[in-house]
mmCIF file of C-alpha atoms and ligand atoms in Angstrom:
data_model
loop_
_atom_site.group_PDB
_atom_site.id
_atom_site.type_symbol
_atom_site.label_atom_id
_atom_site.label_comp_id
_atom_site.label_asym_id
_atom_site.label_seq_id
_atom_site.Cartn_x
_atom_site.Cartn_y
_atom_site.Cartn_z
ATOM 1 C CA MET Q 17 -1.791 -81.369 -46.962
ATOM 2 C CA HIS Q 18 0.521 -83.281 -44.670
ATOM 3 C CA SER Q 19 0.735 -86.945 -45.464
ATOM 4 C CA GLU Q 20 3.185 -88.174 -42.858
ATOM 5 C CA SER Q 21 2.518 -91.885 -42.574
ATOM 6 C CA PRO Q 22 2.033 -93.266 -39.090
ATOM 7 C CA THR Q 23 4.728 -95.865 -39.655
ATOM 8 C CA THR Q 24 7.327 -93.213 -40.393
ATOM 9 C CA LEU Q 25 6.179 -90.998 -37.566
ATOM 10 C CA VAL Q 26 8.196 -92.373 -34.722
ATOM 11 C CA ARG Q 27 10.664 -95.154 -34.317
ATOM 12 C CA ALA Q 28 11.990 -94.185 -30.958
ATOM 13 C CA GLN Q 29 15.137 -96.216 -30.979
ATOM 14 C CA GLU Q 30 16.112 -94.946 -34.410
ATOM 15 C CA ARG Q 31 15.435 -91.282 -33.957
ATOM 16 C CA GLY Q 32 15.578 -90.519 -30.247
ATOM 17 C CA THR Q 33 18.827 -90.377 -28.373
ATOM 18 C CA ALA Q 34 18.506 -92.980 -25.599
ATOM 19 C CA GLY Q 35 17.299 -91.299 -22.453
ATOM 20 C CA ARG Q 36 16.550 -87.998 -24.111
ATOM 21 C CA ALA Q 37 14.129 -86.882 -26.819
ATOM 22 C CA THR Q 38 12.493 -83.719 -28.087
ATOM 23 C CA ALA Q 39 9.140 -83.622 -29.868
ATOM 24 C CA VAL Q 40 6.942 -81.000 -31.448
ATOM 25 C CA ALA Q 41 3.140 -80.991 -31.768
ATOM 26 C CA HIS Q 42 0.462 -78.518 -32.870
ATOM 27 C CA PRO Q 43 -2.981 -77.706 -31.436
ATOM 28 C CA ASN Q 44 -6.155 -78.914 -33.121
ATOM 29 C CA ILE Q 45 -9.670 -77.525 -33.392
ATOM 30 C CA ALA Q 46 -12.584 -79.950 -33.370
ATOM 31 C CA LEU Q 47 -15.154 -79.725 -36.174
ATOM 32 C CA ILE Q 48 -17.124 -82.473 -34.428
ATOM 33 C CA LYS Q 49 -16.671 -81.915 -30.716
ATOM 34 C CA TYR Q 50 -15.446 -84.101 -27.898
ATOM 35 C CA TRP Q 51 -17.713 -83.261 -24.979
ATOM 36 C CA GLY Q 52 -18.284 -85.707 -22.131
ATOM 37 C CA LYS Q 53 -16.363 -88.668 -20.750
ATOM 38 C CA ARG Q 54 -17.593 -92.140 -19.931
ATOM 39 C CA ASP Q 55 -14.412 -92.963 -17.993
ATOM 40 C CA GLU Q 56 -12.573 -90.134 -16.258
ATOM 41 C CA HIS Q 57 -9.515 -92.190 -15.330
ATOM 42 C CA LEU Q 58 -8.851 -93.667 -18.774
ATOM 43 C CA ILE Q 59 -10.177 -90.520 -20.503
ATOM 44 C CA LEU Q 60 -12.654 -92.405 -22.652
ATOM 45 C CA PRO Q 61 -15.088 -90.047 -24.405
ATOM 46 C CA ARG Q 62 -18.840 -90.425 -24.827
ATOM 47 C CA VAL Q 63 -18.696 -89.475 -28.504
ATOM 48 C CA ASP Q 64 -16.406 -89.747 -31.523
ATOM 49 C CA SER Q 65 -14.818 -86.439 -32.517
ATOM 50 C CA LEU Q 66 -13.054 -85.043 -35.578
ATOM 51 C CA SER Q 67 -10.591 -82.164 -35.822
ATOM 52 C CA MET Q 68 -8.197 -80.163 -37.941
ATOM 53 C CA THR Q 69 -4.632 -79.909 -36.691
ATOM 54 C CA LEU Q 70 -3.294 -76.373 -37.067
ATOM 55 C CA ASP Q 71 -0.030 -75.112 -38.563
ATOM 56 C CA VAL Q 72 0.455 -72.482 -35.854
ATOM 57 C CA PHE Q 73 1.599 -72.402 -32.230
ATOM 58 C CA PRO Q 74 3.610 -75.600 -31.831
ATOM 59 C CA THR Q 75 4.605 -76.947 -28.453
ATOM 60 C CA THR Q 76 8.178 -78.258 -28.237
ATOM 61 C CA THR Q 77 8.927 -80.605 -25.366
ATOM 62 C CA CYS Q 78 12.202 -82.176 -24.271
ATOM 63 C CA VAL Q 79 12.184 -85.161 -21.898
ATOM 64 C CA ARG Q 80 15.480 -86.237 -20.332
ATOM 65 C CA LEU Q 81 15.787 -89.150 -17.922
ATOM 66 C CA ALA Q 82 17.360 -88.244 -14.599
ATOM 67 C CA PRO Q 83 18.607 -91.488 -13.001
ATOM 68 C CA GLY Q 84 18.994 -91.032 -9.281
ATOM 69 C CA ALA Q 85 16.692 -88.004 -9.047
ATOM 70 C CA GLY Q 86 13.991 -88.241 -6.385
ATOM 71 C CA HIS Q 87 11.258 -86.467 -8.340
ATOM 72 C CA ASP Q 88 10.342 -85.183 -11.788
ATOM 73 C CA LYS Q 89 11.347 -81.641 -12.666
ATOM 74 C CA VAL Q 90 8.904 -79.939 -15.025
ATOM 75 C CA THR Q 91 9.416 -76.531 -16.613
ATOM 76 C CA LEU Q 92 6.656 -74.905 -18.683
ATOM 77 C CA ASN Q 93 7.686 -71.856 -20.700
ATOM 78 C CA GLY Q 94 10.736 -71.352 -18.496
ATOM 79 C CA ARG Q 95 8.838 -71.561 -15.191
ATOM 80 C CA PRO Q 96 8.685 -74.499 -12.794
ATOM 81 C CA ALA Q 97 5.297 -76.210 -13.111
ATOM 82 C CA GLU Q 98 3.249 -76.506 -9.957
ATOM 83 C CA GLY Q 99 -0.206 -77.490 -8.731
ATOM 84 C CA GLU Q 100 -2.575 -79.237 -11.128
ATOM 85 C CA ALA Q 101 -0.312 -78.743 -14.174
ATOM 86 C CA LEU Q 102 2.584 -80.515 -12.424
ATOM 87 C CA ARG Q 103 0.316 -83.251 -11.092
ATOM 88 C CA ARG Q 104 -0.995 -84.049 -14.579
ATOM 89 C CA VAL Q 105 2.484 -84.238 -16.126
ATOM 90 C CA VAL Q 106 3.836 -86.447 -13.303
ATOM 91 C CA ALA Q 107 0.786 -88.759 -13.542
ATOM 92 C CA PHE Q 108 1.422 -89.027 -17.280
ATOM 93 C CA LEU Q 109 5.120 -89.833 -16.752
ATOM 94 C CA ASP Q 110 4.100 -92.471 -14.166
ATOM 95 C CA LEU Q 111 2.044 -94.153 -16.881
ATOM 96 C CA VAL Q 112 4.989 -94.133 -19.294
ATOM 97 C CA ARG Q 113 7.337 -95.440 -16.560
ATOM 98 C CA GLU Q 114 4.949 -98.250 -15.744
ATOM 99 C CA ARG Q 115 4.864 -99.331 -19.386
ATOM 100 C CA ALA Q 116 8.639 -98.996 -19.801
ATOM 101 C CA GLY Q 117 9.402 -100.783 -16.522
ATOM 102 C CA SER Q 118 11.510 -97.816 -15.464
ATOM 103 C CA ALA Q 119 11.762 -96.055 -12.136
ATOM 104 C CA HIS Q 120 13.794 -93.125 -13.459
ATOM 105 C CA ARG Q 121 12.461 -89.663 -12.856
ATOM 106 C CA ALA Q 122 12.682 -87.139 -15.701
ATOM 107 C CA VAL Q 123 13.423 -83.529 -16.479
ATOM 108 C CA VAL Q 124 10.717 -82.089 -18.757
ATOM 109 C CA ASP Q 125 11.150 -78.776 -20.490
ATOM 110 C CA SER Q 126 8.178 -77.586 -22.552
ATOM 111 C CA GLU Q 127 7.877 -74.428 -24.638
ATOM 112 C CA ASN Q 128 4.487 -73.442 -25.905
ATOM 113 C CA THR Q 129 4.345 -70.762 -28.609
ATOM 114 C CA VAL Q 130 0.701 -69.772 -28.194
ATOM 115 C CA PRO Q 131 0.937 -66.068 -27.411
ATOM 116 C CA THR Q 132 0.122 -65.512 -23.754
ATOM 117 C CA GLY Q 133 -3.601 -65.123 -23.387
ATOM 118 C CA ALA Q 134 -4.432 -66.041 -26.976
ATOM 119 C CA GLY Q 135 -7.286 -68.040 -25.558
ATOM 120 C CA LEU Q 136 -6.278 -71.257 -27.304
ATOM 121 C CA ALA Q 137 -5.967 -74.405 -25.250
ATOM 122 C CA SER Q 138 -2.471 -75.856 -25.139
ATOM 123 C CA SER Q 139 -3.273 -79.214 -23.567
ATOM 124 C CA ALA Q 140 -3.716 -80.928 -26.963
ATOM 125 C CA SER Q 141 -0.328 -79.903 -28.371
ATOM 126 C CA GLY Q 142 1.229 -80.161 -24.889
ATOM 127 C CA PHE Q 143 0.292 -83.763 -24.175
ATOM 128 C CA ALA Q 144 0.839 -84.869 -27.794
ATOM 129 C CA ALA Q 145 4.416 -83.527 -27.669
ATOM 130 C CA LEU Q 146 4.935 -84.986 -24.198
ATOM 131 C CA ALA Q 147 3.665 -88.415 -25.299
ATOM 132 C CA VAL Q 148 6.040 -88.556 -28.271
ATOM 133 C CA ALA Q 149 9.066 -87.256 -26.341
ATOM 134 C CA ALA Q 150 8.446 -89.333 -23.203
ATOM 135 C CA ALA Q 151 7.829 -92.558 -25.177
ATOM 136 C CA ALA Q 152 11.104 -92.084 -27.036
ATOM 137 C CA SER Q 153 13.185 -91.119 -24.024
ATOM 138 C CA TYR Q 154 11.911 -94.103 -22.004
ATOM 139 C CA GLY Q 155 12.599 -96.388 -24.980
ATOM 140 C CA LEU Q 156 9.007 -97.301 -25.863
ATOM 141 C CA ASP Q 157 8.730 -98.040 -29.568
ATOM 142 C CA LEU Q 158 5.167 -96.954 -30.320
ATOM 143 C CA ASP Q 159 3.405 -96.450 -33.628
ATOM 144 C CA ALA Q 160 1.135 -93.452 -34.197
ATOM 145 C CA THR Q 161 -1.972 -95.312 -33.023
ATOM 146 C CA ALA Q 162 -0.310 -96.269 -29.739
ATOM 147 C CA LEU Q 163 1.003 -92.723 -29.309
ATOM 148 C CA SER Q 164 -2.503 -91.364 -29.860
ATOM 149 C CA ARG Q 165 -3.853 -93.713 -27.191
ATOM 150 C CA LEU Q 166 -1.076 -92.646 -24.831
ATOM 151 C CA ALA Q 167 -1.559 -88.909 -25.498
ATOM 152 C CA ARG Q 168 -5.275 -89.382 -24.752
ATOM 153 C CA ARG Q 169 -4.409 -90.264 -21.161
ATOM 154 C CA GLY Q 170 -2.903 -86.787 -20.698
ATOM 155 C CA SER Q 171 -5.753 -84.876 -22.316
ATOM 156 C CA GLY Q 172 -8.455 -86.271 -24.569
ATOM 157 C CA SER Q 173 -7.983 -83.813 -27.408
ATOM 158 C CA ALA Q 174 -4.214 -84.582 -27.480
ATOM 159 C CA SER Q 175 -5.026 -87.954 -29.082
ATOM 160 C CA ARG Q 176 -5.948 -86.049 -32.262
ATOM 161 C CA SER Q 177 -2.820 -83.844 -32.378
ATOM 162 C CA ILE Q 178 -0.659 -86.920 -33.020
ATOM 163 C CA PHE Q 179 -1.975 -86.720 -36.597
ATOM 164 C CA GLY Q 180 -1.792 -83.868 -39.087
ATOM 165 C CA ASP Q 181 -4.591 -82.376 -41.195
ATOM 166 C CA PHE Q 182 -7.896 -84.038 -40.270
ATOM 167 C CA ALA Q 183 -8.146 -86.690 -37.553
ATOM 168 C CA MET Q 184 -10.995 -88.626 -35.993
ATOM 169 C CA TRP Q 185 -10.813 -89.841 -32.411
ATOM 170 C CA HIS Q 186 -12.803 -93.038 -31.910
ATOM 171 C CA ALA Q 187 -14.723 -93.141 -28.653
ATOM 172 C CA GLY Q 188 -13.928 -96.861 -28.656
ATOM 173 C CA LEU Q 189 -15.735 -100.001 -27.544
ATOM 174 C CA ASP Q 190 -18.411 -99.474 -24.952
ATOM 175 C CA SER Q 191 -18.656 -103.130 -23.972
ATOM 176 C CA GLY Q 192 -15.965 -105.552 -22.937
ATOM 177 C CA THR Q 193 -13.047 -105.010 -20.596
ATOM 178 C CA ALA Q 194 -11.344 -101.751 -19.660
ATOM 179 C CA THR Q 195 -8.315 -102.908 -21.667
ATOM 180 C CA GLU Q 196 -10.445 -103.450 -24.767
ATOM 181 C CA ALA Q 197 -12.012 -100.030 -24.339
ATOM 182 C CA ASP Q 198 -8.595 -98.420 -23.850
ATOM 183 C CA LEU Q 199 -7.125 -100.123 -26.925
ATOM 184 C CA SER Q 200 -10.025 -99.117 -29.141
ATOM 185 C CA SER Q 201 -10.030 -95.394 -28.278
ATOM 186 C CA HIS Q 202 -7.492 -93.540 -30.414
ATOM 187 C CA ALA Q 203 -7.380 -91.129 -33.319
ATOM 188 C CA GLU Q 204 -6.672 -91.888 -36.972
ATOM 189 C CA PRO Q 205 -6.197 -89.730 -40.066
ATOM 190 C CA VAL Q 206 -9.335 -88.811 -42.005
ATOM 191 C CA PRO Q 207 -9.147 -88.509 -45.785
ATOM 192 C CA ALA Q 208 -10.200 -85.211 -47.318
ATOM 193 C CA GLY Q 209 -10.822 -84.323 -50.929
ATOM 194 C CA ASP Q 210 -9.982 -81.122 -52.698
ATOM 195 C CA LEU Q 211 -10.374 -78.793 -49.757
ATOM 196 C CA ASP Q 212 -8.181 -75.781 -49.112
ATOM 197 C CA PRO Q 213 -9.429 -74.588 -45.745
ATOM 198 C CA ALA Q 214 -8.359 -71.916 -43.299
ATOM 199 C CA LEU Q 215 -9.474 -71.263 -39.740
ATOM 200 C CA VAL Q 216 -9.636 -67.603 -38.847
ATOM 201 C CA ILE Q 217 -9.363 -67.348 -35.077
ATOM 202 C CA ALA Q 218 -11.067 -64.344 -33.508
ATOM 203 C CA VAL Q 219 -9.782 -63.912 -29.981
ATOM 204 C CA VAL Q 220 -12.434 -61.871 -28.203
ATOM 205 C CA ASN Q 221 -11.291 -62.513 -24.661
ATOM 206 C CA ALA Q 222 -7.919 -63.832 -23.611
ATOM 207 C CA GLY Q 223 -8.729 -64.171 -19.928
ATOM 208 C CA PRO Q 224 -8.721 -67.456 -17.999
ATOM 209 C CA LYS Q 225 -11.964 -69.450 -18.117
ATOM 210 C CA ALA Q 226 -14.269 -69.498 -15.122
ATOM 211 C CA VAL Q 227 -14.994 -73.234 -15.378
ATOM 212 C CA SER Q 228 -12.424 -75.772 -16.628
ATOM 213 C CA SER Q 229 -13.533 -77.849 -19.603
ATOM 214 C CA ARG Q 230 -13.031 -80.957 -17.473
ATOM 215 C CA GLU Q 231 -15.522 -79.735 -14.860
ATOM 216 C CA ALA Q 232 -17.880 -78.330 -17.487
ATOM 217 C CA MET Q 233 -18.014 -81.669 -19.333
ATOM 218 C CA ARG Q 234 -18.688 -83.539 -16.115
ATOM 219 C CA ARG Q 235 -21.495 -81.199 -15.114
ATOM 220 C CA THR Q 236 -23.047 -81.325 -18.573
ATOM 221 C CA VAL Q 237 -23.082 -85.135 -18.710
ATOM 222 C CA ASP Q 238 -24.423 -85.381 -15.157
ATOM 223 C CA THR Q 239 -27.150 -82.742 -15.306
ATOM 224 C CA SER Q 240 -28.012 -81.521 -18.810
ATOM 225 C CA PRO Q 241 -31.245 -82.922 -20.306
ATOM 226 C CA LEU Q 242 -29.891 -81.893 -23.721
ATOM 227 C CA TYR Q 243 -26.703 -83.926 -23.465
ATOM 228 C CA GLU Q 244 -27.986 -87.288 -24.719
ATOM 229 C CA PRO Q 245 -29.893 -85.835 -27.695
ATOM 230 C CA TRP Q 246 -26.763 -83.917 -28.713
ATOM 231 C CA ALA Q 247 -24.592 -87.040 -28.379
ATOM 232 C CA VAL Q 248 -27.017 -88.931 -30.643
ATOM 233 C CA SER Q 249 -27.123 -86.161 -33.250
ATOM 234 C CA SER Q 250 -23.331 -85.847 -33.108
ATOM 235 C CA LYS Q 251 -23.058 -89.407 -34.457
ATOM 236 C CA GLY Q 252 -24.966 -88.363 -37.561
ATOM 237 C CA ASP Q 253 -22.920 -85.147 -37.801
ATOM 238 C CA LEU Q 254 -19.726 -87.179 -37.836
ATOM 239 C CA THR Q 255 -20.889 -89.479 -40.630
ATOM 240 C CA GLU Q 256 -21.983 -86.485 -42.697
ATOM 241 C CA MET Q 257 -18.754 -84.630 -41.907
ATOM 242 C CA ARG Q 258 -16.603 -87.480 -43.205
ATOM 243 C CA ALA Q 259 -18.550 -87.507 -46.463
ATOM 244 C CA ALA Q 260 -18.353 -83.709 -46.785
ATOM 245 C CA LEU Q 261 -14.577 -83.742 -46.203
ATOM 246 C CA LEU Q 262 -14.097 -86.460 -48.777
ATOM 247 C CA ALA Q 263 -16.204 -84.500 -51.269
ATOM 248 C CA GLY Q 264 -14.179 -81.343 -50.548
ATOM 249 C CA ASP Q 265 -17.466 -79.556 -49.853
ATOM 250 C CA ILE Q 266 -16.505 -76.577 -47.654
ATOM 251 C CA GLU Q 267 -20.116 -75.404 -47.301
ATOM 252 C CA ALA Q 268 -21.239 -78.770 -45.944
ATOM 253 C CA VAL Q 269 -18.160 -79.091 -43.711
ATOM 254 C CA GLY Q 270 -18.831 -75.642 -42.285
ATOM 255 C CA GLU Q 271 -22.564 -76.141 -41.770
ATOM 256 C CA ILE Q 272 -22.067 -79.420 -39.946
ATOM 257 C CA ALA Q 273 -19.236 -78.040 -37.794
ATOM 258 C CA GLU Q 274 -21.265 -74.961 -36.845
ATOM 259 C CA ARG Q 275 -24.397 -76.856 -35.849
ATOM 260 C CA ASN Q 276 -22.355 -79.412 -33.887
ATOM 261 C CA ALA Q 277 -20.610 -76.661 -31.896
ATOM 262 C CA LEU Q 278 -23.813 -74.705 -31.238
ATOM 263 C CA GLY Q 279 -25.434 -77.938 -30.086
ATOM 264 C CA MET Q 280 -22.550 -78.596 -27.699
ATOM 265 C CA HIS Q 281 -22.969 -75.115 -26.210
ATOM 266 C CA ALA Q 282 -26.718 -75.718 -25.909
ATOM 267 C CA THR Q 283 -26.000 -78.794 -23.767
ATOM 268 C CA MET Q 284 -23.907 -76.640 -21.433
ATOM 269 C CA LEU Q 285 -26.505 -73.884 -21.230
ATOM 270 C CA ALA Q 286 -28.994 -76.520 -20.097
ATOM 271 C CA ALA Q 287 -26.658 -77.919 -17.421
ATOM 272 C CA ARG Q 288 -27.492 -77.250 -13.775
ATOM 273 C CA PRO Q 289 -26.029 -74.829 -12.960
ATOM 274 C CA ALA Q 290 -25.515 -73.606 -16.522
ATOM 275 C CA VAL Q 291 -22.050 -73.337 -18.062
ATOM 276 C CA ARG Q 292 -21.901 -70.370 -20.404
ATOM 277 C CA TYR Q 293 -18.667 -69.755 -22.288
ATOM 278 C CA LEU Q 294 -20.214 -67.596 -25.019
ATOM 279 C CA SER Q 295 -20.004 -63.871 -24.312
ATOM 280 C CA PRO Q 296 -21.761 -60.886 -25.914
ATOM 281 C CA ALA Q 297 -18.650 -60.440 -28.090
ATOM 282 C CA THR Q 298 -18.966 -64.063 -29.241
ATOM 283 C CA LEU Q 299 -22.511 -63.383 -30.438
ATOM 284 C CA THR Q 300 -21.367 -60.242 -32.238
ATOM 285 C CA VAL Q 301 -18.790 -62.337 -34.104
ATOM 286 C CA LEU Q 302 -21.458 -64.934 -34.937
ATOM 287 C CA ASP Q 303 -23.550 -62.121 -36.459
ATOM 288 C CA SER Q 304 -20.576 -61.107 -38.613
ATOM 289 C CA VAL Q 305 -20.141 -64.689 -39.786
ATOM 290 C CA LEU Q 306 -23.799 -64.753 -40.828
ATOM 291 C CA ARG Q 307 -23.319 -61.461 -42.665
ATOM 292 C CA LEU Q 308 -20.346 -62.887 -44.560
ATOM 293 C CA ARG Q 309 -22.496 -65.814 -45.646
ATOM 294 C CA ARG Q 310 -25.235 -63.480 -46.842
ATOM 295 C CA GLU Q 311 -22.576 -61.724 -48.902
ATOM 296 C CA GLY Q 312 -21.743 -65.046 -50.538
ATOM 297 C CA ILE Q 313 -18.632 -66.007 -48.584
ATOM 298 C CA PRO Q 314 -18.757 -69.513 -47.131
ATOM 299 C CA ALA Q 315 -17.716 -68.851 -43.521
ATOM 300 C CA TYR Q 316 -18.799 -70.954 -40.547
ATOM 301 C CA ALA Q 317 -18.161 -70.648 -36.825
ATOM 302 C CA THR Q 318 -17.048 -73.067 -34.168
ATOM 303 C CA MET Q 319 -16.427 -72.364 -30.464
ATOM 304 C CA ASP Q 320 -14.796 -74.426 -27.745
ATOM 305 C CA ALA Q 321 -14.665 -74.062 -23.970
ATOM 306 C CA GLY Q 322 -14.330 -70.289 -24.150
ATOM 307 C CA PRO Q 323 -15.713 -67.195 -25.885
ATOM 308 C CA ASN Q 324 -13.332 -67.152 -28.861
ATOM 309 C CA VAL Q 325 -14.603 -68.003 -32.332
ATOM 310 C CA LYS Q 326 -12.839 -69.990 -35.043
ATOM 311 C CA VAL Q 327 -14.183 -69.292 -38.508
ATOM 312 C CA LEU Q 328 -13.799 -71.972 -41.144
ATOM 313 C CA CYS Q 329 -13.521 -70.708 -44.702
ATOM 314 C CA ARG Q 330 -11.688 -71.230 -47.982
ATOM 315 C CA ARG Q 331 -8.042 -70.255 -47.855
ATOM 316 C CA THR Q 332 -8.681 -67.822 -50.689
ATOM 317 C CA ASP Q 333 -11.296 -66.051 -48.532
ATOM 318 C CA ALA Q 334 -9.190 -66.022 -45.346
ATOM 319 C CA ASP Q 335 -7.890 -62.442 -45.732
ATOM 320 C CA ARG Q 336 -11.382 -61.093 -46.292
ATOM 321 C CA VAL Q 337 -12.767 -63.061 -43.343
ATOM 322 C CA ALA Q 338 -9.863 -61.954 -41.126
ATOM 323 C CA GLU Q 339 -10.471 -58.324 -42.080
ATOM 324 C CA THR Q 340 -14.140 -58.624 -41.137
ATOM 325 C CA MET Q 341 -13.212 -60.256 -37.826
ATOM 326 C CA SER Q 342 -10.718 -57.467 -37.040
ATOM 327 C CA GLU Q 343 -13.435 -54.885 -37.661
ATOM 328 C CA THR Q 344 -15.869 -56.847 -35.511
ATOM 329 C CA VAL Q 345 -13.526 -57.217 -32.527
ATOM 330 C CA PRO Q 346 -11.317 -54.127 -32.650
ATOM 331 C CA ASP Q 347 -10.019 -54.867 -29.137
ATOM 332 C CA GLY Q 348 -9.312 -58.507 -29.887
ATOM 333 C CA SER Q 349 -6.785 -60.228 -32.105
ATOM 334 C CA VAL Q 350 -7.219 -62.277 -35.240
ATOM 335 C CA LEU Q 351 -5.036 -65.131 -36.473
ATOM 336 C CA VAL Q 352 -5.215 -67.266 -39.605
ATOM 337 C CA ALA Q 353 -4.378 -70.978 -39.319
ATOM 338 C CA LYS Q 354 -4.228 -73.694 -41.948
ATOM 339 C CA PRO Q 355 -3.991 -77.495 -41.681
ATOM 340 C CA GLY Q 356 -0.782 -78.459 -39.932
ATOM 341 C CA PRO Q 357 1.446 -81.485 -39.353
ATOM 342 C CA GLY Q 358 1.189 -84.306 -36.850
ATOM 343 C CA ALA Q 359 3.410 -84.690 -33.795
ATOM 344 C CA ARG Q 360 6.974 -85.792 -34.467
ATOM 345 C CA LEU Q 361 10.329 -86.300 -32.877
ATOM 346 C CA LEU Q 362 12.964 -83.764 -33.778
ATOM 347 C CA ARG Q 363 15.923 -85.446 -35.414
ATOM 348 C CA GLY Q 364 19.150 -85.397 -33.454
ATOM 349 C CA ASP Q 365 17.204 -83.988 -30.530
ATOM 350 C CA GLY Q 366 17.769 -80.559 -32.060
ATOM 351 C CA ARG Q 367 15.941 -77.611 -30.597
HETATM 352 C C1 LIG G 20 -12.725 -80.612 -28.399
HETATM 353 N N1 LIG G 20 -12.777 -79.566 -26.146
HETATM 354 O O1 LIG G 20 -13.196 -81.560 -29.053
HETATM 355 C C2 LIG G 20 -13.528 -80.156 -27.189
HETATM 356 C C3 LIG G 20 -14.538 -79.136 -27.571
HETATM 357 C C4 LIG G 20 -13.326 -78.337 -25.694
HETATM 358 C C5 LIG G 20 -14.588 -78.165 -26.433
HETATM 359 O O2 LIG G 20 -11.304 -81.237 -26.059
HETATM 360 O O3 LIG G 20 -10.449 -83.393 -19.820
HETATM 361 O O4 LIG G 20 -8.675 -80.373 -22.658
HETATM 362 O O5 LIG G 20 -8.148 -83.111 -20.756
HETATM 363 O O6 LIG G 20 -9.757 -84.705 -21.816
HETATM 364 O O7 LIG G 20 -9.046 -82.386 -24.155
HETATM 365 C C6 LIG G 20 -11.164 -79.748 -24.313
HETATM 366 O O8 LIG G 20 -10.969 -80.844 -23.554
HETATM 367 O O9 LIG G 20 -10.179 -82.254 -21.912
HETATM 368 C C7 LIG G 20 -11.749 -80.222 -25.553
HETATM 369 P P1 LIG G 20 -9.601 -83.431 -21.033
HETATM 370 P P2 LIG G 20 -9.567 -81.462 -23.129
HETATM 371 O O10 LIG G 20 -11.660 -80.034 -28.745
#
């Protein structure tokens, strides 16, 4: 497990070169899902969520201040960013500039190692790395909690990728001022007992999604009669999940994660019009997961805003589970991930 303490995570002035910093962050997969916002501008969620940060597919992002430049220059995987992707990065930099009292534009260069079309979202690792690198390059000295809050403003799930292993993102205070709500909504590490988990990722379809998760969440909250009941039951799931993690009980962790994810998809299916990310291939994989369980292997599925399935199991069972997944989706690809580290600055700005 990765026990990087928040206080050692980032001291921008010590570890970043003034005006330039490079950070690395990994994606995370939620075991208790974030689905639904109560404030779209501040990205405040309706529910608490809890995730495992992965040890695969880091995003590495360099932010360099460009005094005198008239606009930000953003490159994603070697290509100039445009459209919505550019708009979101510039809006995020505006937030950092406002806090730093700086008017300098920046040059952002981000490399994401998720294989093209792997069907894994990169916004969590992307905005976590951007938050850490941008804070350091603009001279903001933020602790891990403040970085999590900042990363949240780029993409909700990025708040969790600031931390390694297991992290819980607090929905935050629902009463009081916007500032109080903002301050109270951040992730924190979650203790786990003797648990040696793996997530076997079965990529059944690498194509782009028909409905963005942002739009799908909005539609679900606005129109699904199942949303509120799921949000209520998710509270109980989270309490039980924390206890199961602490007890190192992989069966309980898996059962809770699976029911929470299926419930989230049920809310979408009941939205008007319905949002359906699960494909026939997804259901075939879910059948295989059930079969593994009948054979005595604790394996449990979770799905996000897409058809791909992540199967939680013991690390010692990961090869067997991966083999079964490869047989189940011969045209897909299968990857094995384990708990990974939190976001961090690279020393000496090395890349
Ligand atoms: C999660 N997902 O908890 C949930 C489960 C997808 C399904 O977080 O609008 O890209 O940028 O805050 O973080 C995907 O949502 O959404 C997501 P925004 P984000 O991982």
